[in-house]
């Protein structure tokens, strides 16, 4: 690990000032991604700004029936919060599908949003990688790309966003509250993560000198039909090959709302609201789910090793919707898929 | 503690009930501090990247991977390592149960498994065998003693509470 200066800040403004003054400075939350990347020399911050004393851990209901979650709330705090368990069980389920108990006890909401890809070239400083070192090329495009994107990739980068939590946030509808030198602003989750285009070094639309204060979840009714289904190479403690977050409202057998997001398939959680509209007003049947999944994947593209993910994603979406419709969400401890 | 430094910074931790001080570089992880500075080598380094659980310790009662935590960022915390759990004469109930159920072979993962299991029990979330397995999935065992490990934890969870649990 390269040497760095350590600064523990007592105020949000102090953190923003330092970020503005020093482009090489990085915020430290749980550290489970940043410290790991520093050990590989992929992240080489000149200063670590430790924000763990900032008052950003609170989880509170908003006046309109949504939920505000502080940037430093741990993944465990969120998954086991009574309001999340009751009104956002999809979020609790997605978080519990990720990483391990030890990691979730430390990992924070903001850190999870900003975690970087797990592309093996990105992690290996001996290889080129446009995301790590812009302009050097993308060896994954014609190399080891079994885990890589099938949607929204570019010539310059075919990496995926590895988060489970963010897939649920995309389906629920979430605002990210951030603050910079010119004050606070909100970014919708859909606009927060980017597609790689020709600037894959930028994962998100967050500016270098902005800090995430927290997130706000769209108001959600109790006891929704939901499921988070994550498919991976082993049953636990592995990143998704493909995952699907499904939220449904059904009245008299007819779908009134459908929100579906996919993980493990693109540079950001993948959601297609135009395709979702097609499900509205139709019976909650396998045939309709099938048609929807095919629409969602219409523009998917296979790389040399990941063609299987297209069919896997299609089946995962259909199964997650069936699980949601029948109120039998995927359990994250009993791994049988019913 | 000095707020800003790229050389040594002072840290004070209460480790297994004893307050300890060290002057370290900010890049030192909690795992390396425990092992290299305090010679508490019960906590193991398996992968050093959060992927195996061998380095699991309890920080303020919560189980975490000590390899991904900068020691300075936990200044003032209470740490429990395997050295603070049971004694050779009076084993912790989990240690007894691990012996009884053959829940280890080489033993390299065992300190992490025990710390993790203590964290799991105090979290109070896992109830069924499936839930215990899932909640322990952050601790790999290359010897494959998983069945014994889950048996041991199940047994301790079912037993009436003893006061030795820290
Ligand atoms: C072995 C392993 C397995 C994993 N498996 C999964 C998995 O299956 N699913 C999954 O979703 N995740 C998984 N993870 C990733 C884990 O979820 C992330 O490492 C974690 O969420 C990062 O949170 P953190 O608080 O530790 O972030 P940090 O490492 O502290 O920070 C990450 C980034 O966010 C920035 N940052 C942090 N807070 C703020 C803020 N408030 N404002 C602005 N920037 C900020 C930091 O500067 C840094 O760039 C795994 C990790 C490991 C090590
Ligand atoms: S896919 Fe993206 S992260 Fe992976 S090597 Fe190519 S540019 Fe780098
Ligand atoms: S050594 Fe920390 S998880 Fe493997
Ligand atoms: S007992 Fe050998 S690794 Fe678990």
Coordinates of C-alpha atoms in Angstrom, one line a residue, chain A residues 2-325:
Chain A
X2 CA 1.3 3.5 -0.9
X3 CA 1.8 5.9 1.9
X4 CA -0.9 8.6 2.5
X5 CA -1.8 11.3 4.9
X6 CA -4.7 10.5 7.3
X7 CA -7.2 13.2 8.2
X8 CA -10.2 12.6 10.4
X9 CA -12.7 15.3 9.7
X10 CA -15.2 16.7 12.2
X11 CA -17.5 18.4 9.7
X12 CA -19.0 17.8 6.3
X13 CA -17.6 21.2 5.1
X14 CA -14.1 20.2 6.2
X15 CA -14.4 17.1 4.0
X16 CA -15.6 19.0 1.0
X17 CA -12.9 21.6 1.4
X18 CA -10.2 19.1 1.5
X19 CA -11.6 17.2 -1.5
X20 CA -11.7 20.5 -3.4
X21 CA -8.1 21.4 -2.5
X22 CA -6.6 18.0 -3.2
X23 CA -7.7 16.0 -6.2
X24 CA -5.9 12.9 -4.9
X25 CA -7.8 12.8 -1.6
X26 CA -10.4 10.1 -1.0
X27 CA -13.1 9.7 1.6
X28 CA -13.0 6.6 3.9
X29 CA -16.3 5.1 5.1
X30 CA -16.2 1.4 5.9
X31 CA -13.1 0.9 3.8
X32 CA -14.0 -2.6 2.6
X33 CA -13.6 -1.5 -1.1
X34 CA -11.2 1.4 -0.8
X35 CA -8.6 -0.4 1.5
X36 CA -8.8 -3.5 -0.7
X37 CA -8.1 -1.4 -3.9
X38 CA -5.2 0.4 -2.1
X39 CA -3.7 -3.0 -1.3
X40 CA -3.6 -3.7 -5.0
X41 CA -2.3 -0.2 -5.8
X42 CA -5.4 0.4 -7.9
X43 CA -6.4 3.2 -5.6
X44 CA -3.5 5.5 -4.5
X45 CA -5.0 8.3 -2.5
X46 CA -2.6 11.0 -1.3
X47 CA -4.9 11.7 1.7
X48 CA -7.5 9.5 3.4
X49 CA -10.3 11.6 4.7
X50 CA -11.9 9.6 7.4
X51 CA -15.6 10.6 7.6
X52 CA -16.7 8.1 10.3
X53 CA -17.2 10.9 12.9
X54 CA -19.8 12.7 10.7
X55 CA -23.4 12.5 11.8
X56 CA -24.6 10.5 8.7
X57 CA -25.8 7.2 10.3
X58 CA -29.4 8.0 10.9
X59 CA -32.4 6.2 9.3
X60 CA -35.7 8.1 9.5
X61 CA -39.1 8.2 7.9
X62 CA -39.8 11.2 5.7
X63 CA -43.1 13.2 5.9
X64 CA -44.3 11.7 2.6
X65 CA -43.9 8.1 3.7
X66 CA -40.5 7.5 2.3
X67 CA -37.3 6.7 4.1
X68 CA -34.1 8.6 4.5
X69 CA -31.0 6.6 5.1
X70 CA -27.7 8.3 6.1
X71 CA -24.6 7.7 4.0
X72 CA -22.8 6.0 6.9
X73 CA -25.6 3.6 7.9
X74 CA -24.1 0.1 7.6
X75 CA -25.5 -2.4 5.2
X76 CA -26.5 -4.5 8.3
X77 CA -28.2 -1.4 10.0
X78 CA -30.3 -1.0 6.8
X79 CA -31.2 -4.6 6.2
X80 CA -32.4 -5.1 9.8
X81 CA -34.1 -1.8 10.3
X82 CA -37.8 -2.4 11.1
X83 CA -39.1 0.0 8.5
X84 CA -36.9 -1.5 5.9
X85 CA -38.0 -5.0 6.9
X86 CA -41.7 -4.1 6.7
X87 CA -41.9 -1.6 3.9
X88 CA -38.8 -2.3 1.8
X89 CA -38.3 -6.0 2.2
X90 CA -36.8 -6.1 -1.4
X91 CA -34.0 -3.8 -0.2
X92 CA -33.3 -5.9 2.9
X93 CA -33.3 -9.1 0.8
X94 CA -30.8 -7.6 -1.8
X95 CA -28.4 -6.4 0.9
X96 CA -28.5 -9.8 2.6
X97 CA -27.7 -11.5 -0.7
X98 CA -24.4 -9.6 -0.9
X99 CA -21.0 -10.1 0.6
X100 CA -20.8 -11.6 4.1
X101 CA -22.1 -10.7 7.6
X102 CA -18.7 -9.3 8.6
X103 CA -18.5 -7.1 5.5
X104 CA -22.1 -5.9 5.8
X105 CA -21.4 -4.9 9.4
X106 CA -18.8 -2.4 8.1
X107 CA -19.9 -1.5 4.5
X108 CA -21.9 1.6 4.3
X109 CA -24.7 2.9 2.0
X110 CA -22.5 5.4 0.3
X111 CA -19.6 3.0 0.0
X112 CA -21.9 0.4 -1.6
X113 CA -23.2 2.9 -4.1
X114 CA -19.6 3.8 -5.1
X115 CA -18.0 0.4 -5.0
X116 CA -15.9 -0.2 -8.1
X117 CA -16.2 -3.0 -10.6
X118 CA -14.7 -6.5 -9.9
X119 CA -13.3 -6.8 -13.5
X120 CA -10.1 -8.8 -12.9
X121 CA -8.1 -6.5 -15.3
X122 CA -9.2 -3.5 -13.4
X123 CA -7.7 -5.1 -10.2
X124 CA -4.4 -6.1 -11.9
X125 CA -2.1 -3.1 -12.4
X126 CA 0.2 -5.1 -14.6
X127 CA -2.5 -5.1 -17.3
X128 CA -4.0 -2.3 -19.4
X129 CA -7.5 -1.1 -18.4
X130 CA -9.3 2.0 -19.6
X131 CA -11.2 2.3 -16.4
X132 CA -8.1 2.3 -14.2
X133 CA -5.7 4.1 -16.7
X134 CA -7.7 5.9 -19.4
X135 CA -6.4 5.3 -22.9
X136 CA -4.6 2.0 -22.3
X137 CA -7.3 -0.3 -23.8
X138 CA -9.7 -2.9 -22.6
X139 CA -8.3 -6.4 -22.5
X140 CA -11.6 -7.8 -21.2
X141 CA -13.4 -7.1 -24.5
X142 CA -11.6 -10.0 -26.1
X143 CA -10.3 -11.7 -23.0
X144 CA -11.7 -13.0 -19.7
X145 CA -15.2 -11.6 -19.9
X146 CA -17.4 -14.3 -18.5
X147 CA -18.7 -12.0 -15.7
X148 CA -19.0 -8.9 -18.0
X149 CA -21.8 -6.8 -19.4
X150 CA -24.4 -7.9 -21.9
X151 CA -26.2 -4.6 -21.9
X152 CA -25.0 -1.0 -22.4
X153 CA -21.3 -1.8 -22.8
X154 CA -19.0 0.2 -25.1
X155 CA -15.9 -0.4 -27.1
X156 CA -13.8 1.1 -24.3
X157 CA -15.3 -0.9 -21.3
X158 CA -17.5 -3.9 -20.7
X159 CA -17.4 -4.0 -16.9
X160 CA -20.4 -4.5 -14.7
X161 CA -21.4 -2.7 -11.5
X162 CA -21.2 -5.4 -8.8
X163 CA -23.7 -4.1 -6.2
X164 CA -26.8 -6.0 -5.0
X165 CA -28.1 -3.2 -2.9
X166 CA -28.2 -0.8 -5.8
X167 CA -30.3 -3.2 -7.9
X168 CA -33.0 -3.0 -5.3
X169 CA -32.7 0.8 -5.0
X170 CA -33.2 1.0 -8.7
X171 CA -36.4 -1.0 -8.6
X172 CA -37.7 1.0 -5.6
X173 CA -36.8 4.4 -7.0
X174 CA -34.2 6.3 -5.0
X175 CA -32.7 9.8 -4.7
X176 CA -29.1 10.3 -3.8
X177 CA -28.5 13.4 -1.7
X178 CA -25.1 14.9 -2.2
X179 CA -23.3 18.1 -1.1
X180 CA -20.5 20.0 -2.8
X181 CA -18.9 23.4 -2.4
X182 CA -22.0 25.0 -3.9
X183 CA -24.5 23.3 -1.7
X184 CA -26.6 20.2 -1.8
X185 CA -28.4 18.5 -4.7
X186 CA -30.2 15.3 -5.4
X187 CA -29.5 12.8 -8.1
X188 CA -31.9 10.0 -9.0
X189 CA -30.4 6.6 -8.9
X190 CA -31.1 6.1 -12.6
X191 CA -28.8 9.1 -13.3
X192 CA -26.2 8.3 -10.6
X193 CA -24.4 5.4 -12.2
X194 CA -23.3 5.9 -15.8
X195 CA -22.8 3.8 -18.9
X196 CA -19.1 3.6 -19.8
X197 CA -19.2 5.2 -23.2
X198 CA -15.7 6.6 -23.9
X199 CA -15.1 7.7 -20.3
X200 CA -15.2 4.5 -18.4
X201 CA -13.0 6.0 -15.7
X202 CA -16.1 7.8 -14.4
X203 CA -18.4 5.3 -12.7
X204 CA -21.0 7.9 -11.6
X205 CA -22.1 11.5 -12.0
X206 CA -20.9 12.4 -8.6
X207 CA -18.3 15.2 -8.7
X208 CA -14.8 14.7 -7.2
X209 CA -15.5 17.2 -4.5
X210 CA -19.0 16.1 -3.6
X211 CA -19.9 13.9 -0.6
X212 CA -23.0 11.7 -0.3
X213 CA -25.1 12.6 2.7
X214 CA -27.7 9.9 2.3
X215 CA -30.4 8.4 0.1
X216 CA -34.2 8.8 0.0
X217 CA -36.5 5.9 -0.9
X218 CA -39.7 6.5 -2.8
X219 CA -42.7 5.9 -0.5
X220 CA -43.7 2.2 -0.6
X221 CA -46.8 0.5 0.6
X222 CA -46.5 -2.3 3.1
X223 CA -46.4 -6.0 2.1
X224 CA -45.6 -5.5 -1.5
X225 CA -45.0 -8.4 -3.8
X226 CA -41.3 -8.6 -4.3
X227 CA -38.4 -10.9 -4.9
X228 CA -34.6 -10.5 -5.2
X229 CA -33.1 -13.4 -7.1
X230 CA -29.3 -13.6 -7.4
X231 CA -27.6 -16.2 -9.5
X232 CA -23.9 -16.8 -8.9
X233 CA -21.2 -19.5 -9.2
X234 CA -21.6 -20.6 -5.5
X235 CA -24.5 -20.2 -3.2
X236 CA -23.1 -17.5 -1.0
X237 CA -20.4 -14.9 -0.7
X238 CA -20.0 -14.4 -4.4
X239 CA -20.9 -11.6 -6.8
X240 CA -23.9 -12.0 -9.1
X241 CA -23.6 -13.4 -12.5
X242 CA -27.1 -12.1 -12.9
X243 CA -29.6 -10.8 -10.4
X244 CA -33.2 -9.5 -10.7
X245 CA -35.1 -7.3 -8.3
X246 CA -38.9 -7.4 -8.9
X247 CA -41.7 -5.3 -7.4
X248 CA -45.3 -5.9 -8.4
X249 CA -48.7 -4.6 -7.6
X250 CA -51.5 -6.8 -8.7
X251 CA -55.3 -6.1 -8.5
X252 CA -57.7 -8.9 -9.3
X253 CA -55.0 -10.8 -11.1
X254 CA -54.1 -7.8 -13.2
X255 CA -50.7 -6.0 -12.9
X256 CA -51.0 -2.3 -11.9
X257 CA -47.3 -1.6 -11.4
X258 CA -44.2 -3.5 -12.3
X259 CA -40.7 -2.4 -11.4
X260 CA -37.8 -4.6 -12.5
X261 CA -34.1 -4.0 -12.2
X262 CA -31.2 -6.3 -13.3
X263 CA -27.8 -6.6 -11.7
X264 CA -24.6 -8.1 -13.0
X265 CA -25.4 -7.3 -16.6
X266 CA -24.3 -3.7 -17.1
X267 CA -22.2 -0.8 -15.9
X268 CA -25.1 0.2 -13.8
X269 CA -28.3 -1.4 -12.4
X270 CA -30.4 -2.0 -15.5
X271 CA -34.0 -0.8 -15.6
X272 CA -36.2 -0.2 -18.6
X273 CA -39.3 1.7 -17.6
X274 CA -40.7 1.6 -21.2
X275 CA -40.7 -2.2 -21.2
X276 CA -42.3 -2.2 -17.7
X277 CA -45.3 -0.2 -19.1
X278 CA -46.1 -3.2 -21.3
X279 CA -46.9 -5.4 -18.3
X280 CA -49.4 -2.9 -16.8
X281 CA -53.0 -3.9 -17.3
X282 CA -52.1 -7.5 -18.2
X283 CA -52.6 -10.7 -16.2
X284 CA -49.7 -11.8 -14.0
X285 CA -48.9 -14.8 -16.1
X286 CA -45.7 -16.6 -17.1
X287 CA -46.3 -15.8 -20.8
X288 CA -46.5 -12.1 -20.1
X289 CA -43.4 -12.2 -17.9
X290 CA -41.6 -14.1 -20.7
X291 CA -42.5 -11.5 -23.2
X292 CA -41.4 -8.7 -20.9
X293 CA -38.0 -10.4 -20.2
X294 CA -37.4 -10.7 -23.9
X295 CA -38.1 -7.0 -24.4
X296 CA -35.8 -6.1 -21.6
X297 CA -33.0 -8.1 -23.3
X298 CA -33.8 -7.1 -26.8
X299 CA -30.6 -5.1 -27.2
X300 CA -28.3 -7.4 -25.3
X301 CA -25.0 -8.3 -26.8
X302 CA -22.8 -11.3 -26.0
X303 CA -19.0 -11.1 -25.6
X304 CA -16.8 -14.2 -26.3
X305 CA -17.4 -15.9 -22.9
X306 CA -20.7 -14.5 -21.5
X307 CA -23.3 -15.4 -24.0
X308 CA -25.0 -17.7 -21.5
X309 CA -25.8 -14.6 -19.4
X310 CA -28.5 -13.5 -21.9
X311 CA -30.7 -16.6 -21.4
X312 CA -29.8 -16.7 -17.7
X313 CA -30.9 -13.1 -17.3
X314 CA -34.2 -13.8 -19.2
X315 CA -35.0 -16.8 -17.0
X316 CA -34.0 -14.9 -13.8
X317 CA -36.4 -12.1 -14.6
X318 CA -39.2 -14.5 -15.3
X319 CA -38.6 -16.4 -12.1
X320 CA -38.2 -13.3 -10.0
X321 CA -41.5 -12.0 -11.3
X322 CA -43.3 -15.3 -10.7
X323 CA -41.9 -15.3 -7.1
X324 CA -43.1 -11.8 -6.6
X325 CA -46.5 -12.5 -8.1

